Amino acid sequence: MHATAALRSVSRTPLIRFLGRRSVPQAIDHTPRPHPASPTGALPDSFAAYRVKAQQHGPLSRGSFVQGSIGRSSGSALGPVQPKQGEYFDRAELPPRFQRLPWSQAEIEAIETGGASLLA
């Protein structure tokens, strides 16, 4: 017996039932409005004006860099990168009270056994 053929012959009725007829609103206002949480509360004059001021991982305007200039020089040619006062690049550079604590043998055993060694 072919189960799929038997299932296809049965008409499917949805389990959810809607009340009333489907109605589409006659008048929907699609005029652009600023977002309620917008800092300025106003729409930009044009997309080009927005793009000049917008930043997403750097400036979006093409005038800020020459086409093809990104990646042309090596990182060492850009100069040394030093952290500011009070900033650290690695956790090992922090004062000892902020560094990672070493694992104890009991903690290692508890992790390896999934916590079963704590109950034994």
Tab-separated table of C-alpha atoms in Angstrom:
chain	number	residue	atom	x	y	z
A	1	MET	CA	0.000	0.000	0.000
A	2	HIS	CA	1.208	3.494	-0.802
A	3	ALA	CA	0.633	5.652	2.275
A	4	THR	CA	1.412	8.916	0.496
A	5	ALA	CA	-1.266	8.339	-2.136
A	6	ALA	CA	-3.800	7.617	0.619
A	7	LEU	CA	-2.825	10.769	2.490
A	8	ARG	CA	-3.054	12.928	-0.625
A	9	SER	CA	-6.582	11.807	-1.379
A	10	VAL	CA	-7.858	13.091	1.995
A	11	SER	CA	-8.674	16.801	1.885
A	12	ARG	CA	-6.835	18.741	4.515
A	13	THR	CA	-8.776	21.050	6.792
A	14	PRO	CA	-6.870	23.509	8.952
A	15	LEU	CA	-7.245	23.226	12.716
A	16	ILE	CA	-7.598	26.985	13.175
A	17	ARG	CA	-10.836	28.740	12.286
A	18	PHE	CA	-11.087	32.490	11.742
A	19	LEU	CA	-14.176	34.456	12.634
A	20	GLY	CA	-15.679	36.648	9.934
A	21	ARG	CA	-14.515	37.406	6.414
A	22	ARG	CA	-11.087	38.528	5.397
A	23	SER	CA	-11.059	42.288	5.099
A	24	VAL	CA	-8.286	44.565	3.904
A	25	PRO	CA	-8.278	48.093	5.381
A	26	GLN	CA	-9.333	50.649	2.792
A	27	ALA	CA	-7.038	53.469	3.925
A	28	ILE	CA	-3.507	52.747	5.113
A	29	ASP	CA	-1.123	55.625	5.705
A	30	HIS	CA	2.247	54.758	4.148
A	31	THR	CA	3.835	58.179	4.426
A	32	PRO	CA	7.354	57.993	5.871
A	33	ARG	CA	7.677	59.091	9.488
A	34	PRO	CA	10.709	59.222	11.777
A	35	HIS	CA	11.130	56.394	14.239
A	36	PRO	CA	9.790	57.233	17.723
A	37	ALA	CA	13.257	56.589	19.222
A	38	SER	CA	15.036	58.728	16.627
A	39	PRO	CA	17.539	61.101	18.246
A	40	THR	CA	16.621	63.972	15.918
A	41	GLY	CA	12.929	63.206	15.414
A	42	ALA	CA	13.174	64.187	11.742
A	43	LEU	CA	13.626	62.390	8.451
A	44	PRO	CA	16.802	62.989	6.424
A	45	ASP	CA	16.528	65.255	3.399
A	46	SER	CA	17.756	62.534	1.059
A	47	PHE	CA	19.500	59.187	1.180
A	48	ALA	CA	22.711	60.808	-0.055
A	49	ALA	CA	22.600	63.313	2.826
A	50	TYR	CA	22.034	60.459	5.278
A	51	ARG	CA	24.901	58.452	3.814
A	52	VAL	CA	27.363	61.324	4.255
A	53	LYS	CA	26.706	61.411	8.004
A	54	ALA	CA	26.124	57.680	8.640
A	55	GLN	CA	28.818	55.396	10.006
A	56	GLN	CA	28.746	51.625	10.162
A	57	HIS	CA	32.307	50.234	10.601
A	58	GLY	CA	33.827	53.487	9.386
A	59	PRO	CA	32.589	56.297	7.172
A	60	LEU	CA	30.216	55.274	4.396
A	61	SER	CA	31.036	58.183	2.133
A	62	ARG	CA	33.397	57.394	-0.695
A	63	GLY	CA	35.234	60.691	-0.303
A	64	SER	CA	36.995	59.540	2.883
A	65	PHE	CA	39.241	57.046	1.111
A	66	VAL	CA	40.666	56.527	-2.330
A	67	GLN	CA	39.272	53.508	-4.160
A	68	GLY	CA	41.701	50.623	-3.779
A	69	SER	CA	43.782	52.240	-1.045
A	70	ILE	CA	42.533	49.974	1.742
A	71	GLY	CA	44.976	47.132	2.332
A	72	ARG	CA	47.650	48.682	0.169
A	73	SER	CA	50.121	49.079	3.063
A	74	SER	CA	51.070	46.475	5.661
A	75	GLY	CA	50.049	46.719	9.296
A	76	SER	CA	53.622	47.367	10.421
A	77	ALA	CA	53.820	50.342	8.044
A	78	LEU	CA	50.875	51.947	9.827
A	79	GLY	CA	52.955	52.243	13.011
A	80	PRO	CA	52.906	50.663	16.434
A	81	VAL	CA	49.659	50.140	18.271
A	82	GLN	CA	49.914	50.869	21.973
A	83	PRO	CA	47.057	50.617	24.469
A	84	LYS	CA	45.979	53.786	26.223
A	85	GLN	CA	46.653	54.339	29.909
A	86	GLY	CA	44.585	51.836	31.892
A	87	GLU	CA	43.768	49.672	28.836
A	88	TYR	CA	45.181	46.199	28.229
A	89	PHE	CA	45.169	44.014	25.127
A	90	ASP	CA	45.512	40.691	26.939
A	91	ARG	CA	44.212	39.395	30.245
A	92	ALA	CA	47.713	38.211	31.164
A	93	GLU	CA	48.881	41.855	31.222
A	94	LEU	CA	46.393	42.764	33.978
A	95	PRO	CA	47.430	43.069	37.622
A	96	PRO	CA	47.568	39.684	39.410
A	97	ARG	CA	44.239	40.164	41.188
A	98	PHE	CA	42.446	40.313	37.809
A	99	GLN	CA	44.288	37.422	36.132
A	100	ARG	CA	42.786	33.963	35.744
A	101	LEU	CA	42.989	31.699	38.766
A	102	PRO	CA	44.626	28.299	38.245
A	103	TRP	CA	42.309	25.282	38.193
A	104	SER	CA	42.450	23.001	41.211
A	105	GLN	CA	42.653	19.236	40.748
A	106	ALA	CA	39.163	18.857	42.271
A	107	GLU	CA	37.692	21.308	39.743
A	108	ILE	CA	39.389	19.509	36.841
A	109	GLU	CA	38.058	16.164	38.035
A	110	ALA	CA	34.547	17.567	38.503
A	111	ILE	CA	34.534	18.922	34.942
A	112	GLU	CA	35.908	15.721	33.421
A	113	THR	CA	33.327	13.537	35.172
A	114	GLY	CA	30.444	15.902	34.516
A	115	GLY	CA	29.974	16.584	38.219
A	116	ALA	CA	29.581	12.931	39.203
A	117	SER	CA	32.772	13.011	41.298
A	118	LEU	CA	31.194	15.639	43.579
A	119	LEU	CA	28.444	13.210	44.618
A	120	ALA	CA	30.678	10.165	45.120
